[in-house]
PDB file of C-alpha atoms and ligand atoms in Angstrom:
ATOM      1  CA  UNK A1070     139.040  34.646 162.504  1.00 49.00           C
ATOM      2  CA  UNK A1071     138.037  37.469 164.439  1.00 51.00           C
ATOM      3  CA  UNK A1072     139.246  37.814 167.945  1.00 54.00           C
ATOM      4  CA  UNK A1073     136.268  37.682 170.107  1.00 57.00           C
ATOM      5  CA  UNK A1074     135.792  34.199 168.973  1.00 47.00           C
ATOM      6  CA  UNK A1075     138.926  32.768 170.175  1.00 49.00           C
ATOM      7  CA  UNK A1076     137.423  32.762 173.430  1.00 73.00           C
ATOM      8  CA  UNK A1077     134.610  30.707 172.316  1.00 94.00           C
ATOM      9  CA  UNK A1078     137.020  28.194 170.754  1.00 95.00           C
ATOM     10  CA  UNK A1079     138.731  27.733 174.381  1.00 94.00           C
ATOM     11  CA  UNK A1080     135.415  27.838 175.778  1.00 93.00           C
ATOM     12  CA  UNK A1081     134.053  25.120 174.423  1.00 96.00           C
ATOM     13  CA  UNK A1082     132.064  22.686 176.885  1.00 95.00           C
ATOM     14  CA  UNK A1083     135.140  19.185 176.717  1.00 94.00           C
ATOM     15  CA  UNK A1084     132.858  17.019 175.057  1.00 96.00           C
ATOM     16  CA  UNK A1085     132.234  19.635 172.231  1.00 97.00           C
ATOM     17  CA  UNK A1086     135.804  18.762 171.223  1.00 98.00           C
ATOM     18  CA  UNK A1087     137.577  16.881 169.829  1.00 98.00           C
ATOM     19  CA  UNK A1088     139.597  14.335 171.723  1.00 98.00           C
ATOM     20  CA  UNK A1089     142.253  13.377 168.710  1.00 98.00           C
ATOM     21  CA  UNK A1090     143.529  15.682 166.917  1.00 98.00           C
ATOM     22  CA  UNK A1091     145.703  14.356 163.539  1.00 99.00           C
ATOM     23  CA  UNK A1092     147.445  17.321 161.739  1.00 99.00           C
ATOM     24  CA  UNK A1093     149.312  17.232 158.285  1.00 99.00           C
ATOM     25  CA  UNK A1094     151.727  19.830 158.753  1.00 98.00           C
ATOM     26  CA  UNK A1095     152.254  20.403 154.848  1.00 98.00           C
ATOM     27  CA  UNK A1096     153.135  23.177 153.304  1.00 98.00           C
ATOM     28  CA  UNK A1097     156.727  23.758 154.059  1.00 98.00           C
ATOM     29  CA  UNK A1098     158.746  23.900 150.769  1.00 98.00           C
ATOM     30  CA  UNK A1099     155.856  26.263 149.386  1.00 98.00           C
ATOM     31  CA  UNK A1100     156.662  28.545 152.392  1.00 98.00           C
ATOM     32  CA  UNK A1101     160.445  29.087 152.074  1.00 98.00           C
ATOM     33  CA  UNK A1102     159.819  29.043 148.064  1.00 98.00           C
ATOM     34  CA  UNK A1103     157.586  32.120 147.985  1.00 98.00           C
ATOM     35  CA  UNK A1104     160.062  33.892 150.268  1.00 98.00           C
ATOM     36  CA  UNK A1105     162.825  32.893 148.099  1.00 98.00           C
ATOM     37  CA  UNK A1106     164.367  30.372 150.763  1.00 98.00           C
ATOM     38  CA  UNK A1107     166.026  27.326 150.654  1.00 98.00           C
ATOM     39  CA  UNK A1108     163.363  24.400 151.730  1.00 98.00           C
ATOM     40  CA  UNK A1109     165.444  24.128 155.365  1.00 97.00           C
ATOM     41  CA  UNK A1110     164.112  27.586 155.723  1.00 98.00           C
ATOM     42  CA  UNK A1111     160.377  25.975 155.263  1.00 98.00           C
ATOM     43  CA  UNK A1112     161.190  23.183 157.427  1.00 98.00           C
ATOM     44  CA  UNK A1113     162.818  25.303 160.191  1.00 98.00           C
ATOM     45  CA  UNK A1114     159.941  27.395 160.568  1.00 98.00           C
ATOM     46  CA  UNK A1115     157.919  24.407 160.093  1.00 98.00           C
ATOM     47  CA  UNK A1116     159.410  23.170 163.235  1.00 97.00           C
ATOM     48  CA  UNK A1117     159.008  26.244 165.362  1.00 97.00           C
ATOM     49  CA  UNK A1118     155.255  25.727 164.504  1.00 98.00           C
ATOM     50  CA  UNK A1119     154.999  22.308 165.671  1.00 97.00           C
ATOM     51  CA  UNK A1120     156.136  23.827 168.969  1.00 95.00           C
ATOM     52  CA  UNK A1121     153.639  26.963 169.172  1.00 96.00           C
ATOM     53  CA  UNK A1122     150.489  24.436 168.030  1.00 97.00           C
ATOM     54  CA  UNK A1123     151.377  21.753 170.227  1.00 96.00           C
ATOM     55  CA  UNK A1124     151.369  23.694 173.432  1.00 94.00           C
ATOM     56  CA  UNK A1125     148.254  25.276 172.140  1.00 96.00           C
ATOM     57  CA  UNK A1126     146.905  22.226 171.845  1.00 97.00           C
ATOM     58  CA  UNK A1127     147.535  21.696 175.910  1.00 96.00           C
ATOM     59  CA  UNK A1128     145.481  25.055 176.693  1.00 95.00           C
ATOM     60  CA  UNK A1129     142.743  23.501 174.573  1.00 97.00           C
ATOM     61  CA  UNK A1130     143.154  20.227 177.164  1.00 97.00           C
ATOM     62  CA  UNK A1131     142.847  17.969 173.804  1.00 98.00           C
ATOM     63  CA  UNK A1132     143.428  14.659 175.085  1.00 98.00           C
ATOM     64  CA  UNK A1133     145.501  13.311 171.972  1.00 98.00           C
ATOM     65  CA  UNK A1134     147.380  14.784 169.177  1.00 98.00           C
ATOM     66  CA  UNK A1135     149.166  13.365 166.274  1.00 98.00           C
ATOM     67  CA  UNK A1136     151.256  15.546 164.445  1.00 98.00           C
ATOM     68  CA  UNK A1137     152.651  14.171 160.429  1.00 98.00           C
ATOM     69  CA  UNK A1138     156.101  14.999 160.626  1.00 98.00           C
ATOM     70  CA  UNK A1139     158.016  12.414 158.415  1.00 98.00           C
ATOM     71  CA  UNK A1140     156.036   9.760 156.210  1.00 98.00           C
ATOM     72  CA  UNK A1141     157.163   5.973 155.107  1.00 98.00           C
ATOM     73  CA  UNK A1142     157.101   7.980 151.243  1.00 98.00           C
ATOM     74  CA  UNK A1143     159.193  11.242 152.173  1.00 98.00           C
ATOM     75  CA  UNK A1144     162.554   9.501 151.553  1.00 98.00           C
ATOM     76  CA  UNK A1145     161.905   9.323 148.469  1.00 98.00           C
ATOM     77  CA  UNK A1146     163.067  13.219 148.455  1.00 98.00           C
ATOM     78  CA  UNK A1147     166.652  14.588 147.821  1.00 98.00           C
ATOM     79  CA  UNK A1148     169.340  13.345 150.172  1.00 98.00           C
ATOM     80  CA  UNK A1149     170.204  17.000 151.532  1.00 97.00           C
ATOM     81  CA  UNK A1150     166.449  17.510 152.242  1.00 98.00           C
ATOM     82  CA  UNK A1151     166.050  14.596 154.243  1.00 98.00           C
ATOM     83  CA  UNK A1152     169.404  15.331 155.280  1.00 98.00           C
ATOM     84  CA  UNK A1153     168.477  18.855 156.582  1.00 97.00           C
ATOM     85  CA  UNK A1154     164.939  17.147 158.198  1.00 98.00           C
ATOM     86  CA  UNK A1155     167.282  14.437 160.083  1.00 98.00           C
ATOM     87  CA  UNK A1156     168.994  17.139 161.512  1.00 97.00           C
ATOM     88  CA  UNK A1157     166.378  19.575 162.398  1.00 97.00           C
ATOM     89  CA  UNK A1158     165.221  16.262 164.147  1.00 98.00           C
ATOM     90  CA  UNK A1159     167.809  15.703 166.070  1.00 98.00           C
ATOM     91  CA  UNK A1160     168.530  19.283 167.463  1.00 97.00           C
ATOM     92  CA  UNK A1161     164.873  19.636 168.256  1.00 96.00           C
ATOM     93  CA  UNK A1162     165.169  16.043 170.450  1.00 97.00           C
ATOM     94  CA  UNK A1163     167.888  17.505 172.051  1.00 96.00           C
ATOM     95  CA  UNK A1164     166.654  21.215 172.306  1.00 95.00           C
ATOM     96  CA  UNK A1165     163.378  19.008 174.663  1.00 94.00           C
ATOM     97  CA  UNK A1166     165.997  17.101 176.751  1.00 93.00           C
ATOM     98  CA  UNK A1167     167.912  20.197 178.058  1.00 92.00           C
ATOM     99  CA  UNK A1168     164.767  22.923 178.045  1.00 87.00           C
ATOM    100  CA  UNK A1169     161.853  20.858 178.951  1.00 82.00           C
ATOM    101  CA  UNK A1170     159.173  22.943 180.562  1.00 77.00           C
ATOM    102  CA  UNK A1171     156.015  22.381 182.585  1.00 72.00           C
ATOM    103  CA  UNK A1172     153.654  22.742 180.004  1.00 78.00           C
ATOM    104  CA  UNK A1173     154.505  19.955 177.364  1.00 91.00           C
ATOM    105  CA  UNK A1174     153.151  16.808 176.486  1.00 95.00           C
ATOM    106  CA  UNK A1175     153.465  12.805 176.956  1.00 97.00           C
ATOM    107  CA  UNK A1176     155.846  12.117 173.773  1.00 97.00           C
ATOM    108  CA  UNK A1177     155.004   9.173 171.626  1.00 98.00           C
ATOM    109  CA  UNK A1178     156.917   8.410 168.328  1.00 98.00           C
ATOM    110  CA  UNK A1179     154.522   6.570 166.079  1.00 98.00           C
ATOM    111  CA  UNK A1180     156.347   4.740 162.723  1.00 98.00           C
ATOM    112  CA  UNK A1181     158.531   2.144 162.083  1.00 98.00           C
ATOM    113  CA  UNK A1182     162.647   3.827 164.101  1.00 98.00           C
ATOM    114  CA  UNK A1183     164.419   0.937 162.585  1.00 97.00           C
ATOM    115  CA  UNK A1184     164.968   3.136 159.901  1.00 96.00           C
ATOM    116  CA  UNK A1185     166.193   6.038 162.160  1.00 98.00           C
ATOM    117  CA  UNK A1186     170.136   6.424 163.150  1.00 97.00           C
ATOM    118  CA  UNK A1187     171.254   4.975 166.751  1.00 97.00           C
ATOM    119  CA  UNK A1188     171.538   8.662 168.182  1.00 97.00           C
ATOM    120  CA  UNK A1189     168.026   9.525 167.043  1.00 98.00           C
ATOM    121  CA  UNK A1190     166.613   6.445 168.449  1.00 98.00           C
ATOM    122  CA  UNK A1191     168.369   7.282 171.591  1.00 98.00           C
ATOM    123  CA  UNK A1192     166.493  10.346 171.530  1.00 97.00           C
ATOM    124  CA  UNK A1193     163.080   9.260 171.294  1.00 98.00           C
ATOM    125  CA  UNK A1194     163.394   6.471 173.955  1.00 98.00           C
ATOM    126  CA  UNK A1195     164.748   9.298 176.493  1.00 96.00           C
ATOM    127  CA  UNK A1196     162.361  12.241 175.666  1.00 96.00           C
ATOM    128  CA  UNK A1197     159.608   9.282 175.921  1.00 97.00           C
ATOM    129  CA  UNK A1198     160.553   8.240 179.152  1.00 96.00           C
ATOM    130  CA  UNK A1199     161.087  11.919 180.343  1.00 95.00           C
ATOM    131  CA  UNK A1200     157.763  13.220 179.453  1.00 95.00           C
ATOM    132  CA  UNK A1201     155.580  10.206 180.755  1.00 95.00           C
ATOM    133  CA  UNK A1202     153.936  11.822 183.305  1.00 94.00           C
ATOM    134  CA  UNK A1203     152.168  14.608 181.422  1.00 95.00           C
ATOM    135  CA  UNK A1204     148.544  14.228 181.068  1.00 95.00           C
ATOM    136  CA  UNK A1205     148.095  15.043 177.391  1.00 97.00           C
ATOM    137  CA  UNK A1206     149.370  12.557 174.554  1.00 98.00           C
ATOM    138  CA  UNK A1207     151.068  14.267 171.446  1.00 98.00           C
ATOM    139  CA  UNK A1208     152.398  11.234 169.173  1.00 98.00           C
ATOM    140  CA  UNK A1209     154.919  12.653 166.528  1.00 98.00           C
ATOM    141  CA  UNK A1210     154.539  10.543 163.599  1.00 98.00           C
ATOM    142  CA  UNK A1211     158.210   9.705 162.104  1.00 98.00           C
ATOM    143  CA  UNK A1212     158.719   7.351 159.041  1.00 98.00           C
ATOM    144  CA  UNK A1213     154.835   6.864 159.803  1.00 98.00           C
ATOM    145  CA  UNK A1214     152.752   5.434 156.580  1.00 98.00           C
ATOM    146  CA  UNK A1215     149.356   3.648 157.623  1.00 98.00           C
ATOM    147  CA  UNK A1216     149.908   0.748 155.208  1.00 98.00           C
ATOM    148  CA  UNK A1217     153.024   0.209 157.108  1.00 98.00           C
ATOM    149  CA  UNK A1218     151.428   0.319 160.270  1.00 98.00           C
ATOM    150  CA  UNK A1219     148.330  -2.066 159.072  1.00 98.00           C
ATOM    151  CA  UNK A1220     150.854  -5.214 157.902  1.00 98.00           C
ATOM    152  CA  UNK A1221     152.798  -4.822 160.939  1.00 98.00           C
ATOM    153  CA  UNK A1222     149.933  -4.912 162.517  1.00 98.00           C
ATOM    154  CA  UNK A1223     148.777  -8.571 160.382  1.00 97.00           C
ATOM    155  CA  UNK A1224     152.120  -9.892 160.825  1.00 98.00           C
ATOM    156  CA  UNK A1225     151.414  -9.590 164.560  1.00 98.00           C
ATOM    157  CA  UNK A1226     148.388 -11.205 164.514  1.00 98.00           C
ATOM    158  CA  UNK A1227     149.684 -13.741 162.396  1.00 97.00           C
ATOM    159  CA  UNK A1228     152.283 -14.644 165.058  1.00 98.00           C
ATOM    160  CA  UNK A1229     149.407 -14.697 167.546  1.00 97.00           C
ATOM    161  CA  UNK A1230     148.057 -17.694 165.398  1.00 98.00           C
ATOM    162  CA  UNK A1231     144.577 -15.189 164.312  1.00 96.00           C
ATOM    163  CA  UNK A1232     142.876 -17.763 161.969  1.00 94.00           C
ATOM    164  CA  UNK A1233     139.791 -15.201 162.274  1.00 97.00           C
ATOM    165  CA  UNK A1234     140.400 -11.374 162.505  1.00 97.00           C
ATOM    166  CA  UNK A1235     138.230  -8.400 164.458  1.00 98.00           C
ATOM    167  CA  UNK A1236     138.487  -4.950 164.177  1.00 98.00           C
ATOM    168  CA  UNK A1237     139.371  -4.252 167.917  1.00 98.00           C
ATOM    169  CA  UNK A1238     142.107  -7.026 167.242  1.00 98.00           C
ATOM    170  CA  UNK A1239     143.770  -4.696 164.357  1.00 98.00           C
ATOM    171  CA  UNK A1240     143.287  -1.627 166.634  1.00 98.00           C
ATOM    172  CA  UNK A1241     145.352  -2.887 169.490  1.00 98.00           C
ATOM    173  CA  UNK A1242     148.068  -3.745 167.114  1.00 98.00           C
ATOM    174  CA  UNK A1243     148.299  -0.269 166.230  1.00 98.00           C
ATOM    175  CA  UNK A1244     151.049   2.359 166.860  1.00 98.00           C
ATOM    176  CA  UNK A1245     147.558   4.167 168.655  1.00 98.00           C
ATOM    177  CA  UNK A1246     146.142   1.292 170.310  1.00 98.00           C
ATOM    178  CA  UNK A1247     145.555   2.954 173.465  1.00 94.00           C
ATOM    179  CA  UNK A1248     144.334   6.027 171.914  1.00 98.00           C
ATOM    180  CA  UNK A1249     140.693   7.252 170.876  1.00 98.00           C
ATOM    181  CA  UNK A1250     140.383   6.892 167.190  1.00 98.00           C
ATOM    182  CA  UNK A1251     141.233  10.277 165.281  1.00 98.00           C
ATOM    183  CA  UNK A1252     138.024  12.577 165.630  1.00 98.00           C
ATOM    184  CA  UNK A1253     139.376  15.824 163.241  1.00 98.00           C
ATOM    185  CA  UNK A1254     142.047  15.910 160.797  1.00 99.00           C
ATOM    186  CA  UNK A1255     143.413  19.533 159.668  1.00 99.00           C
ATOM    187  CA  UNK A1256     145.201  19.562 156.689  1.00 99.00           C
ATOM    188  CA  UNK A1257     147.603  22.188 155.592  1.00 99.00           C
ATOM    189  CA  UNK A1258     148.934  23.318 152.026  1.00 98.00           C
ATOM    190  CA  UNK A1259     146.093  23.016 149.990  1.00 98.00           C
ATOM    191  CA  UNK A1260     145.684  19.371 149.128  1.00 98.00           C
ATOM    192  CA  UNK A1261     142.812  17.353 150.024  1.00 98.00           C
ATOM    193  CA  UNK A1262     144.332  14.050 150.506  1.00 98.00           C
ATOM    194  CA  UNK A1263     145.607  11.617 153.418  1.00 98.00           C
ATOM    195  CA  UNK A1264     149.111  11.158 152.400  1.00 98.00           C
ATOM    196  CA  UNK A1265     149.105   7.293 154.195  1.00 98.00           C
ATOM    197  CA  UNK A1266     148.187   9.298 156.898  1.00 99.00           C
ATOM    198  CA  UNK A1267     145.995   7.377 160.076  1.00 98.00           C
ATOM    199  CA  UNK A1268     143.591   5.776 157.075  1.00 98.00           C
ATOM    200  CA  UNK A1269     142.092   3.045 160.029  1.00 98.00           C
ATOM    201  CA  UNK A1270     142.213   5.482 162.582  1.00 98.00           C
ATOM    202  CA  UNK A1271     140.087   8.202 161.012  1.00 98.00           C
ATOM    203  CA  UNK A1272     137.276   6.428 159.238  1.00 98.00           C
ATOM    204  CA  UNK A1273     134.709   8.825 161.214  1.00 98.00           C
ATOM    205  CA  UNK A1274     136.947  11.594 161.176  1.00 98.00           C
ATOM    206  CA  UNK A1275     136.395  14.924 160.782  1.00 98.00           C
ATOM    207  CA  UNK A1276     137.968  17.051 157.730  1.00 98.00           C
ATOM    208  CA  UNK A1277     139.298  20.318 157.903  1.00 98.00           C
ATOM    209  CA  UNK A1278     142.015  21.829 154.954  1.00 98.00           C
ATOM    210  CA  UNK A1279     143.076  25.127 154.677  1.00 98.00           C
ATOM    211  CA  UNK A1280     145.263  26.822 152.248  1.00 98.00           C
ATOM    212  CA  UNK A1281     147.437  27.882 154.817  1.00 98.00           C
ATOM    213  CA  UNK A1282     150.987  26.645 154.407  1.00 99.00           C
ATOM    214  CA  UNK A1283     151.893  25.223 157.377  1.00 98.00           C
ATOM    215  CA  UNK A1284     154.270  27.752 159.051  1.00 98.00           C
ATOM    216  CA  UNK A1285     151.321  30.158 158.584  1.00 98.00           C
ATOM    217  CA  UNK A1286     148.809  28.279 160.513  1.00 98.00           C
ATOM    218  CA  UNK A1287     148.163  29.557 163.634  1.00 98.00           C
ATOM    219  CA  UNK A1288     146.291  29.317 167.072  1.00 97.00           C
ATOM    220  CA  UNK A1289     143.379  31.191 165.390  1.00 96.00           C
ATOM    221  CA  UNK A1290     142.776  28.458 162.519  1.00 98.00           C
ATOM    222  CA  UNK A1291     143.483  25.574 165.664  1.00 98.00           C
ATOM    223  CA  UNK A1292     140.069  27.720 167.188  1.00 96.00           C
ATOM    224  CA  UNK A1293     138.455  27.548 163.791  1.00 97.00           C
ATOM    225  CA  UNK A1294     139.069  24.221 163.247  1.00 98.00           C
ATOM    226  CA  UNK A1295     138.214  23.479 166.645  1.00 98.00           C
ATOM    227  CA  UNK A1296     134.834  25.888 166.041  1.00 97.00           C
ATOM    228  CA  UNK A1297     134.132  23.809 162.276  1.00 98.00           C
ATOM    229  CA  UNK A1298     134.353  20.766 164.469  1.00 98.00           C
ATOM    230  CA  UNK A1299     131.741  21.529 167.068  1.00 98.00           C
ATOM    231  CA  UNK A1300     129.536  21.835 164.301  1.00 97.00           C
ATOM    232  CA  UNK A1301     129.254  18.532 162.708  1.00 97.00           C
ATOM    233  CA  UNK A1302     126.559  16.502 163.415  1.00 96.00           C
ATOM    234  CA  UNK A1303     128.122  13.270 163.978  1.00 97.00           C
ATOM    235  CA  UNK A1304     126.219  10.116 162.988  1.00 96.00           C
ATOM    236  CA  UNK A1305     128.479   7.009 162.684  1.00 96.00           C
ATOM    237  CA  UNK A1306     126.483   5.493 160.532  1.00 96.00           C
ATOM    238  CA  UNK A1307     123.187   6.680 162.140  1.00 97.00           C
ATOM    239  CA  UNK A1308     120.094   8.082 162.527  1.00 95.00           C
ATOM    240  CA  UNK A1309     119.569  11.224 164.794  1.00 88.00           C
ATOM    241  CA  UNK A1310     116.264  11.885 166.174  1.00 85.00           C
ATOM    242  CA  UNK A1311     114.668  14.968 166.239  1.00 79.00           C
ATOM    243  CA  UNK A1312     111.153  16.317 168.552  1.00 76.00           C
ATOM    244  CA  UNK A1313     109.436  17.766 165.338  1.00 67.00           C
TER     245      UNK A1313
HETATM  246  C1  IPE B  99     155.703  19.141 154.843  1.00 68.03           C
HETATM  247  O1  IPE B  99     156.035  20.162 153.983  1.00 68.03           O
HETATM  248  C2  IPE B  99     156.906  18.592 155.566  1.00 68.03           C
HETATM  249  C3  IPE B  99     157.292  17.222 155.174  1.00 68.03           C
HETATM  250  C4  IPE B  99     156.623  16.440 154.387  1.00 68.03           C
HETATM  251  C5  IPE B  99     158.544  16.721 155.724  1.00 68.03           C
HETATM  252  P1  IPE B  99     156.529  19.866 152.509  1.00 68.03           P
HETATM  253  O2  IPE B  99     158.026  19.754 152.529  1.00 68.03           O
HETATM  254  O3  IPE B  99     155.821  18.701 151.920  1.00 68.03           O
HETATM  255  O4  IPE B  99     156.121  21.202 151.772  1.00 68.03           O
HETATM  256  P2  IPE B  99     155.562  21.355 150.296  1.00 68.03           P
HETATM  257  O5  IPE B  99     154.346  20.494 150.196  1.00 68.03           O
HETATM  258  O6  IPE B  99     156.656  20.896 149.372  1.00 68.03           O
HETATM  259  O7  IPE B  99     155.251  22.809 150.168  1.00 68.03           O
HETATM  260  C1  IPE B 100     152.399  14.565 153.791  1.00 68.03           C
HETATM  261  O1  IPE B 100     152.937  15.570 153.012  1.00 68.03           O
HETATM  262  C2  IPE B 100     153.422  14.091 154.774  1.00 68.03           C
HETATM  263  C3  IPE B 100     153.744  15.019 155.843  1.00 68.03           C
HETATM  264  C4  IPE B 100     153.213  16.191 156.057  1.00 68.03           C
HETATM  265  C5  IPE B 100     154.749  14.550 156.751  1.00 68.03           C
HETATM  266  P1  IPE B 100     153.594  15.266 151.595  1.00 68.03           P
HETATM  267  O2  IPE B 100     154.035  16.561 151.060  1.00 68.03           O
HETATM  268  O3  IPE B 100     154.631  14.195 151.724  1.00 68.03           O
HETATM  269  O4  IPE B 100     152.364  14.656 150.790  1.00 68.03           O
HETATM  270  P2  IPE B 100     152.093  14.572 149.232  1.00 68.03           P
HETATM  271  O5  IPE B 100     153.343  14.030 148.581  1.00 68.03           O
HETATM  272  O6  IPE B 100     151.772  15.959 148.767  1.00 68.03           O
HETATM  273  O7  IPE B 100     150.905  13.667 149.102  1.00 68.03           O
HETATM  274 MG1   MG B 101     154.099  18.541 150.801  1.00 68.03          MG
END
C-alpha cells in the first residue's frame, strides 16, 4: 500500500472500524523455510511480530484483539517444535513482566491452561493481573480451538440445569463473553480457512487473507485490512435502503 494512505487508515472516523479484530498469525514455518531456517527461526520472528502489530493495533484505538497463537490441534506437531513454541512462550511472558511499557494492552489468555506447565500458568495469571488497567483488550489465544470452547461452554450450562438453550446463554459462557463478537478476521499464509478459530464468534465477520507469511505482515496490510473493512456493506441478514 502506498504511503499516503496510511494516514487514511488511522484516520478513519471509530465507528468505521472495526471493534474486534481476530488474526491468524500463520505463516511461520514457510518463513524460516524459504530463508533456509530452522522453524524456531519462523516462530521467533513470528513473535517479534505479534509485538509490532499489537501495539499498532493500540494507535488504531481497536477496542479488542485476538491474536491465534497456539491451537487445541498444534500439538499434534513435533515435540521440539512445540518444545521451541513453549519456550518462546515463556521468555516472551517474562520479557512483559520485567519491560512492560505504557503503551500495551489488557492481557487475556483465551483456551483451555490446564494443559500449560505450572510456571506458564503462573505467567499468565501475573501479566493478567498486571495489565488490567489498560483500556484496550488483546486476548492471546493459547491451546484455543472453538469446539473446545463451545462444549465447555454446554457443560456449563448443563451444570446450570439449561433444559432450554439461547444464544446469549452460549455467548456468556465463552472465553469472549464480555467482548463484541469478532467484526474482521485477517488471515495470514495463504489459506482460506478458520483453523477452529472463533467459529461462534465470527458468524458476521469480516474476511481478509493475504499471502503474506506472517512475519512479513506489516502495519501497512493492518491499514489495508483496516481500509478493505470500511468498505463492506454490512447487512446481518438485512436489507439496506437506498433514496433512489
Ligand atoms: C503459525 O505458523 C504458528 C503456529 C501455528 C504455532 P505455522 O507454524 O503454522 O507456519 P506454516 O503454516 O507451517 O508456514
Ligand atoms: C492455525 O494455523 C493456528 C494458528 C495460527 C495458531 P495452522 O497452521 O495450525 O492451521 P492449519 O493446520 O494450516 O489449518
Ligand atoms: Mg500453518
Amino acid at each position: 500500500m502506498k504511503k499516503n494512505l496510511i494516514n487514511e487508515a488511522l484516520s478513519l472516523p471509530h465507528e468505521k472500524k472495526p471493534r474486534h479484530i481476530g488474526i491468524i498469525m500463520d505463516g511461520n514455518g514457510r518463513w524460516a523455510k524459504k530463508r533456509g531456517l530452522p522453524r524456531l527461526a519462523g516462530h521467533k520472528a513470528g513473535a517479534e511480530n505479534f509485538k509490532r502489530i499489537g501495539e499498532y493495533l493500540i494507535d488504531h484505538n481497536i477496542e479488542v484483539s485476538t491474536f491465534y497463537a497456539f491451537s487445541t490441534e498444534n500439538w499434534k506437531r513435533p515435540k521440539d517444535e512445540v518444545e521451541n513454541i513453549m519456550s518462546l512462550l515463556v521468555d516472551y511472558l517474562e520479557e512483559w513482566m520485567t519491560m512492560r511499557k505504557d503503551k500495551n494492552m489488557h492481557f487475556r489468555f483465551i483456551g483451555d491452561r490446564v494443559a500449560f506447565s505450572p510456571r506458564i500458568r503462573e505467567l499468565m495469571d501475573k501479566v493478567e493481573e498486571a495489565s488490567a488497567h489498560y483500556p484496550n483488550v488483546l486476548n492471546l489465544a493459547l491451546n484455543y480451538g472453538s469446539r473446545d470452547e463451545l462444549c465447555r461452554a454446554y457443560e456449563l450450562l448443563m451444570k446450570e440445569g439449561k433444559t432450554s438453550v439461547s444464544p446469549e446463554d452460549i455467548a456468556r459462557h465463552l472465553y469472549t463473553a464480555d467482548q463484541p463478537d469478532v467484526d474482521l478476521v485477517i488471515r495470514t499464509g495463504g489459506e482460506m480457512r478458520l483453523s477452529n478459530f472463533l467459529l461462534y464468534q465470527s458468524a458476521y465477520a469480516e474476511f481478509y487473507f493475504t499471502d503474506k507469511l506472517w512475519p512479513d505482515f506489516s502495519k501497512e496490510d493492518i491499514d489495508d485490512a483496516i481500509l478493505y473493512f470500511a468498505h463492506r456493506e454490512r447487512r446481518f441478514g438485512g436489507v439496506i435502503e437506498r433514496n433512489p
